[in-house]
Amino acid sequence: MGRSHSRTILMSPSGKPFDQEKAWELSQEDRLILVCGRYEGVDERVRLHCVDEEISIGDYVLTGGELPAMVVVETVARLLPGVLGDENSVVEESFSNHLLEYPQYTRPRDFKGHKVPEVLVSGDPKKIQDWQRKEALKKTAQVRPDLLKKTELSDQDRVDLKELNIG
Ligand code: 4GS
């Protein structure tokens, strides 16, 4: 395989916040080297001369960078071809960029009187898709309105958001 290009990343609270966009970017690399400090930060010379960039998984302090590294590995790995069973699911996911997941339902259709929404058992894929998109918009608007600023909204999305009295 020869010496493929690699990117060396230091896991550190002073790094750039890790997000899905960064995960997509890293998934394009031939290889990643994730450097984890333990207890203290790493030697400044390592940080300055051996590391391409610093990444943080969030504003809190852990004992070591191992768990942050695993978070990066898990997030990036599932974007690589062949890791998830269905390649399309990751692509579909990228269409709902910056939206939270719509509610999921499985069997049974009636759980202690709580029914699966009628539209989901309608067998109409277009109707189901529209419902899921609208629910994702609703959920995001309610719990993470900040994310919506980055979402690519269709005309229908804007109509739906207005209707929900949030947009
Ligand atoms: C994080 C973080 C972290 C900081 C490593 C104290 C040991 C520890 N790394 N995102 N020294 N948050 N690292 O807490 O990435």
Coordinates of N, CA and C and ligand atoms in Angstrom, one line a residue:
M1 N 0.8 -1.2 0.0 CA 0.0 0.0 0.0 C 0.9 1.3 0.0
G2 N 2.1 1.2 0.4 CA 3.0 2.3 0.4 C 2.6 3.3 1.5
R3 N 3.2 4.4 1.6 CA 2.9 5.4 2.6 C 1.8 6.3 2.2
S4 N 0.6 5.9 2.5 CA -0.5 6.8 2.2 C -0.5 8.0 3.0
H5 N -1.1 9.0 2.6 CA -1.2 10.3 3.3 C -2.0 10.1 4.6
S6 N -1.5 10.6 5.7 CA -2.3 10.5 6.9 C -2.4 11.9 7.6
R7 N -3.5 12.0 8.4 CA -3.7 13.2 9.1 C -3.7 13.0 10.6
T8 N -2.9 13.7 11.3 CA -2.7 13.5 12.7 C -3.5 14.5 13.5
I9 N -4.3 14.0 14.4 CA -5.3 14.8 15.1 C -5.1 14.6 16.6
L10 N -5.1 15.7 17.3 CA -5.0 15.6 18.8 C -6.3 15.8 19.4
M11 N -6.8 14.9 20.3 CA -8.0 15.1 20.9 C -7.8 16.0 22.1
S12 N -8.5 17.1 22.1 CA -8.3 18.1 23.2 C -9.4 19.1 23.3
P13 N -9.8 19.5 24.5 CA -10.9 20.5 24.7 C -10.6 21.8 24.0
S14 N -9.3 22.1 23.7 CA -9.0 23.3 23.0 C -9.2 23.2 21.5
G15 N -9.6 22.0 21.0 CA -9.7 21.8 19.6 C -11.0 22.4 19.0
K16 N -11.1 22.3 17.7 CA -12.3 22.7 17.0 C -13.4 21.7 17.3
P17 N -14.6 22.2 17.6 CA -15.7 21.3 18.0 C -16.0 20.2 16.9
F18 N -16.1 19.0 17.3 CA -16.3 17.9 16.3 C -17.8 17.9 16.0
D19 N -18.1 17.8 14.7 CA -19.5 17.7 14.3 C -19.6 16.8 13.0
Q20 N -20.8 16.6 12.5 CA -21.0 15.7 11.4 C -20.2 16.1 10.2
E21 N -20.1 17.4 10.0 CA -19.4 18.0 8.8 C -17.9 17.6 8.9
K22 N -17.4 17.7 10.1 CA -16.0 17.3 10.3 C -15.8 15.8 10.0
A23 N -16.8 15.0 10.5 CA -16.7 13.6 10.3 C -16.7 13.3 8.8
W24 N -17.5 13.9 8.0 CA -17.5 13.7 6.5 C -16.2 14.0 5.9
E25 N -15.6 15.2 6.4 CA -14.3 15.6 5.9 C -13.2 14.5 6.2
L26 N -13.2 14.0 7.5 CA -12.2 13.0 7.9 C -12.4 11.7 7.2
S27 N -13.7 11.4 6.8 CA -13.9 10.1 6.1 C -13.3 10.1 4.7
Q28 N -12.8 11.2 4.2 CA -12.1 11.3 2.9 C -10.6 11.0 3.0
E29 N -10.1 10.9 4.2 CA -8.7 10.7 4.4 C -8.3 9.2 4.2
D30 N -7.1 9.0 3.7 CA -6.6 7.6 3.6 C -6.4 7.0 5.0
R31 N -5.8 7.8 5.9 CA -5.7 7.3 7.3 C -5.6 8.4 8.3
L32 N -6.1 8.1 9.5 CA -6.1 9.1 10.6 C -5.2 8.6 11.7
I33 N -4.5 9.5 12.3 CA -3.8 9.1 13.5 C -4.4 10.0 14.6
L34 N -5.0 9.3 15.6 CA -5.6 10.1 16.7 C -4.7 10.0 17.9
V35 N -4.3 11.2 18.4 CA -3.4 11.3 19.5 C -4.2 11.6 20.8
C36 N -4.0 10.8 21.8 CA -4.8 11.0 23.1 C -3.8 11.3 24.2
G37 N -4.0 12.4 24.8 CA -3.3 12.7 26.1 C -4.0 11.9 27.2
R38 N -3.3 11.8 28.3 CA -3.9 11.2 29.5 C -3.5 12.0 30.7
Y39 N -4.5 12.4 31.6 CA -4.3 13.2 32.8 C -4.0 14.7 32.4
E40 N -2.8 14.9 31.8 CA -2.4 16.2 31.4 C -2.5 16.4 29.9
G41 N -2.3 17.6 29.4 CA -2.2 17.8 28.0 C -0.9 17.2 27.5
V42 N -0.7 17.1 26.1 CA 0.5 16.6 25.6 C 1.6 17.6 25.5
D43 N 2.8 17.2 25.4 CA 4.0 18.1 25.3 C 3.7 19.1 24.1
E44 N 4.0 20.4 24.4 CA 3.7 21.5 23.5 C 4.4 21.2 22.1
R45 N 5.6 20.6 22.2 CA 6.3 20.3 20.9 C 5.6 19.3 20.0
V46 N 4.9 18.4 20.7 CA 4.1 17.4 19.9 C 2.9 18.2 19.3
R47 N 2.3 19.0 20.1 CA 1.1 19.8 19.6 C 1.5 20.7 18.4
L48 N 2.7 21.3 18.6 CA 3.1 22.2 17.5 C 3.7 21.6 16.3
H49 N 4.4 20.5 16.4 CA 5.1 19.9 15.3 C 4.7 18.6 14.8
C50 N 3.9 17.9 15.5 CA 3.5 16.5 15.1 C 2.0 16.4 14.8
V51 N 1.3 17.4 15.1 CA -0.2 17.3 15.0 C -0.7 18.3 13.9
D52 N -1.6 17.8 13.0 CA -2.1 18.7 12.0 C -3.2 19.6 12.5
E53 N -4.1 19.0 13.4 CA -5.1 19.8 14.0 C -5.6 19.2 15.3
E54 N -6.3 20.0 16.1 CA -6.9 19.6 17.4 C -8.4 19.6 17.2
I55 N -9.0 18.5 17.8 CA -10.4 18.4 17.7 C -10.9 18.1 19.2
S56 N -12.1 18.8 19.5 CA -12.7 18.6 20.8 C -14.1 17.9 20.5
I57 N -14.5 16.9 21.4 CA -15.8 16.4 21.2 C -16.8 17.1 22.1
G58 N -16.4 18.1 22.9 CA -17.3 18.9 23.6 C -16.7 19.6 24.8
D59 N -17.4 20.6 25.4 CA -16.8 21.4 26.4 C -16.9 20.8 27.8
Y60 N -16.1 19.7 28.0 CA -16.0 19.1 29.3 C -14.6 18.4 29.3
V61 N -14.1 18.1 30.5 CA -12.8 17.6 30.6 C -12.8 16.1 31.0
L62 N -12.2 15.3 30.2 CA -12.1 13.8 30.5 C -10.7 13.5 31.0
T63 N -10.5 12.3 31.5 CA -9.2 11.9 32.0 C -8.2 11.6 30.9
G64 N -8.8 11.2 29.8 CA -7.9 10.8 28.7 C -8.6 11.1 27.4
G65 N -7.9 11.1 26.3 CA -8.5 11.4 25.0 C -9.0 10.1 24.3
E66 N -8.9 9.0 25.0 CA -9.3 7.7 24.3 C -10.8 7.7 23.9
L67 N -11.7 8.1 24.9 CA -13.1 8.1 24.5 C -13.4 9.1 23.4
P68 N -12.9 10.3 23.5 CA -13.1 11.2 22.3 C -12.6 10.5 21.0
A69 N -11.4 9.9 21.1 CA -10.9 9.2 19.8 C -11.9 8.2 19.3
M70 N -12.5 7.4 20.3 CA -13.5 6.4 19.9 C -14.8 7.0 19.3
V71 N -15.1 8.2 19.8 CA -16.3 8.9 19.3 C -16.0 9.3 17.8
V72 N -14.8 9.8 17.6 CA -14.4 10.1 16.2 C -14.4 8.9 15.3
V73 N -13.8 7.8 15.8 CA -13.7 6.6 15.0 C -15.1 6.1 14.7
E74 N -16.0 6.0 15.7 CA -17.3 5.5 15.4 C -18.1 6.4 14.4
T75 N -18.0 7.7 14.5 CA -18.7 8.6 13.7 C -18.2 8.5 12.2
V76 N -16.9 8.5 12.1 CA -16.3 8.5 10.8 C -16.5 7.1 10.1
A77 N -16.3 6.0 10.9 CA -16.3 4.7 10.3 C -17.7 4.4 9.7
R78 N -18.7 4.8 10.3 CA -20.1 4.5 9.7 C -20.3 5.3 8.4
L79 N -19.4 6.2 8.1 CA -19.6 6.9 6.8 C -18.8 6.2 5.7
L80 N -18.0 5.3 6.0 CA -17.2 4.6 5.0 C -18.0 3.5 4.3
P81 N -17.8 3.4 3.0 CA -18.5 2.4 2.2 C -18.4 1.0 2.8
G82 N -19.5 0.3 3.0 CA -19.5 -1.1 3.4 C -19.6 -1.3 4.9
V83 N -19.5 -0.2 5.7 CA -19.6 -0.4 7.1 C -21.0 -0.6 7.6
L84 N -21.9 0.3 7.1 CA -23.3 0.0 7.4 C -23.9 -0.9 6.3
G85 N -24.9 -1.7 6.6 CA -25.4 -2.6 5.6 C -25.9 -1.9 4.4
D86 N -26.6 -0.8 4.6 CA -27.3 -0.1 3.5 C -26.6 1.2 3.2
E87 N -25.9 1.3 2.1 CA -25.1 2.5 1.7 C -26.1 3.7 1.6
N88 N -27.3 3.4 1.2 CA -28.2 4.5 1.0 C -28.6 5.3 2.3
S89 N -28.6 4.5 3.4 CA -29.0 5.2 4.6 C -28.2 6.4 5.0
V90 N -26.9 6.3 4.8 CA -26.0 7.4 5.1 C -26.2 8.6 4.1
V91 N -26.5 8.2 2.8 CA -26.7 9.2 1.8 C -28.0 9.9 2.1
E92 N -29.1 9.1 2.5 CA -30.4 9.7 2.9 C -30.2 10.6 4.0
E93 N -29.4 10.2 5.0 CA -29.1 11.0 6.2 C -28.6 12.3 5.8
S94 N -27.7 12.4 4.8 CA -27.1 13.7 4.4 C -28.1 14.6 3.8
F95 N -29.3 14.1 3.3 CA -30.3 14.9 2.8 C -31.1 15.6 4.0
S96 N -31.0 15.0 5.1 CA -31.7 15.6 6.3 C -30.6 16.3 7.1
N97 N -29.6 16.8 6.4 CA -28.5 17.7 7.0 C -29.0 18.6 8.0
H98 N -28.4 18.6 9.2 CA -28.8 19.5 10.3 C -30.2 19.4 10.8
L99 N -30.8 18.3 10.6 CA -32.1 18.1 11.1 C -32.0 16.9 12.1
L100 N -32.8 16.9 13.2 CA -32.9 15.8 14.1 C -33.7 14.7 13.5
E101 N -33.6 13.5 14.0 CA -34.3 12.4 13.5 C -35.8 12.5 13.7
Y102 N -36.6 12.1 12.7 CA -38.1 12.0 12.9 C -38.4 10.8 13.8
P103 N -39.6 10.8 14.4 CA -39.9 9.7 15.3 C -39.9 8.3 14.6
Q104 N -39.4 7.3 15.3 CA -39.3 6.0 14.7 C -40.4 5.1 15.3
Y105 N -41.0 4.3 14.5 CA -42.0 3.3 15.0 C -41.7 1.9 14.5
T106 N -42.0 0.9 15.3 CA -41.9 -0.5 14.8 C -43.1 -1.2 15.3
R107 N -43.2 -2.5 15.3 CA -44.3 -3.2 15.7 C -44.4 -3.3 17.3
P108 N -45.5 -3.5 17.9 CA -46.8 -3.7 17.2 C -47.5 -2.4 16.9
R109 N -48.5 -2.5 16.0 CA -49.2 -1.3 15.6 C -50.0 -0.6 16.8
D110 N -50.3 -1.5 17.8 CA -51.0 -0.9 18.9 C -50.2 -1.4 20.2
F111 N -49.6 -0.4 20.9 CA -48.9 -0.8 22.1 C -49.6 -0.1 23.3
K112 N -50.3 -1.0 24.0 CA -51.1 -0.5 25.2 C -52.0 0.7 24.8
G113 N -52.6 0.6 23.7 CA -53.5 1.6 23.2 C -52.8 2.8 22.5
H114 N -51.5 2.8 22.5 CA -50.7 3.8 21.7 C -50.5 3.3 20.3
K115 N -51.1 4.0 19.4 CA -51.1 3.5 18.0 C -49.9 4.1 17.2
V116 N -49.5 3.4 16.2 CA -48.5 3.9 15.2 C -49.3 4.9 14.3
P117 N -48.8 6.1 14.1 CA -49.5 7.0 13.2 C -50.0 6.4 11.9
E118 N -51.3 6.7 11.6 CA -52.0 6.1 10.5 C -51.2 6.2 9.1
V119 N -50.5 7.3 8.9 CA -49.8 7.6 7.7 C -48.7 6.5 7.4
L120 N -48.1 6.1 8.5 CA -47.0 5.1 8.4 C -47.4 3.7 8.0
V121 N -48.7 3.4 8.2 CA -49.2 2.1 7.7 C -50.0 2.3 6.4
S122 N -50.0 3.5 5.8 CA -50.7 3.8 4.6 C -50.2 3.1 3.4
G123 N -48.8 2.7 3.4 CA -48.2 2.1 2.3 C -47.9 3.1 1.2
D124 N -48.1 4.4 1.5 CA -47.8 5.4 0.4 C -46.4 6.1 0.7
P125 N -45.4 5.7 0.0 CA -44.0 6.1 0.3 C -43.9 7.6 0.3
K126 N -44.5 8.3 -0.7 CA -44.4 9.7 -0.8 C -45.0 10.4 0.5
K127 N -46.2 9.9 0.8 CA -46.9 10.5 2.0 C -46.0 10.3 3.3
I128 N -45.4 9.1 3.4 CA -44.6 8.8 4.5 C -43.4 9.7 4.6
Q129 N -42.7 9.8 3.4 CA -41.5 10.7 3.3 C -41.9 12.1 3.8
D130 N -43.0 12.6 3.2 CA -43.4 14.0 3.6 C -43.6 14.2 5.1
W131 N -44.3 13.1 5.6 CA -44.6 13.2 7.1 C -43.3 13.2 7.9
Q132 N -42.4 12.3 7.5 CA -41.1 12.2 8.2 C -40.3 13.5 8.1
R133 N -40.3 14.1 7.0 CA -39.6 15.4 6.8 C -40.2 16.4 7.7
K134 N -41.5 16.5 7.7 CA -42.2 17.5 8.5 C -42.0 17.3 10.0
E135 N -42.0 16.0 10.4 CA -41.7 15.7 11.9 C -40.3 16.1 12.3
A136 N -39.4 15.8 11.3 CA -38.0 16.2 11.6 C -37.8 17.7 11.8
L137 N -38.5 18.4 10.9 CA -38.5 19.9 11.0 C -39.1 20.3 12.3
K138 N -40.2 19.7 12.7 CA -40.9 20.1 13.9 C -40.0 19.9 15.1
K139 N -39.5 18.7 15.2 CA -38.6 18.3 16.3 C -37.4 19.3 16.4
T140 N -36.8 19.5 15.3 CA -35.6 20.4 15.3 C -36.0 21.8 15.7
A141 N -37.1 22.3 15.2 CA -37.6 23.6 15.6 C -37.9 23.7 17.1
Q142 N -38.4 22.7 17.6 CA -38.8 22.7 19.0 C -37.5 22.6 19.9
V143 N -36.6 21.6 19.6 CA -35.6 21.4 20.6 C -34.2 21.9 20.3
R144 N -33.9 22.1 18.9 CA -32.6 22.7 18.5 C -32.8 23.7 17.4
P145 N -33.6 24.8 17.7 CA -33.8 25.7 16.6 C -32.5 26.3 16.0
D146 N -31.4 26.2 16.8 CA -30.1 26.7 16.2 C -29.7 25.9 15.0
L147 N -30.0 24.6 15.0 CA -29.6 23.8 13.9 C -30.2 24.2 12.6
L148 N -31.5 24.7 12.7 CA -32.2 25.0 11.5 C -31.6 26.1 10.6
K149 N -30.7 26.9 11.2 CA -30.0 28.0 10.5 C -29.2 27.4 9.4
K150 N -28.7 26.1 9.6 CA -27.8 25.5 8.6 C -28.6 24.6 7.7
T151 N -29.8 24.3 8.0 CA -30.6 23.3 7.1 C -30.9 23.9 5.8
E152 N -30.8 23.1 4.7 CA -31.3 23.6 3.4 C -32.8 23.4 3.4
L153 N -33.6 24.4 3.4 CA -35.0 24.3 3.4 C -35.7 24.4 2.0
S154 N -36.6 23.5 1.7 CA -37.4 23.6 0.5 C -38.5 24.6 0.7
D155 N -39.2 25.0 -0.4 CA -40.3 25.9 -0.2 C -41.4 25.2 0.7
Q156 N -41.6 23.9 0.5 CA -42.6 23.2 1.3 C -42.2 23.2 2.8
D157 N -40.9 23.1 3.0 CA -40.4 23.1 4.4 C -40.8 24.5 5.0
R158 N -40.6 25.5 4.3 CA -40.9 26.9 4.8 C -42.4 27.0 5.1
V159 N -43.2 26.4 4.2 CA -44.7 26.4 4.4 C -45.0 25.7 5.7
D160 N -44.4 24.5 5.9 CA -44.6 23.7 7.1 C -44.2 24.4 8.3
L161 N -43.0 25.0 8.3 CA -42.5 25.7 9.5 C -43.4 26.8 9.9
K162 N -43.9 27.6 8.9 CA -44.8 28.7 9.1 C -46.1 28.2 9.8
E163 N -46.6 27.0 9.3 CA -47.8 26.4 9.8 C -47.6 26.0 11.3
L164 N -46.3 25.5 11.6 CA -46.0 25.1 12.9 C -45.8 26.3 13.8
N165 N -45.9 27.5 13.2 CA -45.7 28.7 14.0 C -44.3 28.9 14.6
I166 N -43.3 28.4 13.9 CA -42.0 28.5 14.4 C -41.1 29.3 13.4
G167 N -41.4 29.1 12.1 CA -40.5 29.6 11.0 C -40.6 31.0 10.7
Ligands
4GS1 C1 -11.2 16.0 25.2 C2 -12.4 16.5 24.8 C3 -10.7 15.8 26.6 C4 -8.3 16.7 28.4 C5 -7.4 14.5 27.6 C6 -7.4 16.5 29.7 C7 -6.6 14.4 28.9 C8 -8.6 15.3 27.9 N1 -10.6 15.5 24.1 N2 -12.5 16.4 23.5 N3 -6.2 15.8 29.4 N4 -13.3 17.1 25.6 N5 -9.3 15.5 26.6 O1 -11.3 16.1 27.5 O2 -11.4 15.8 23.1

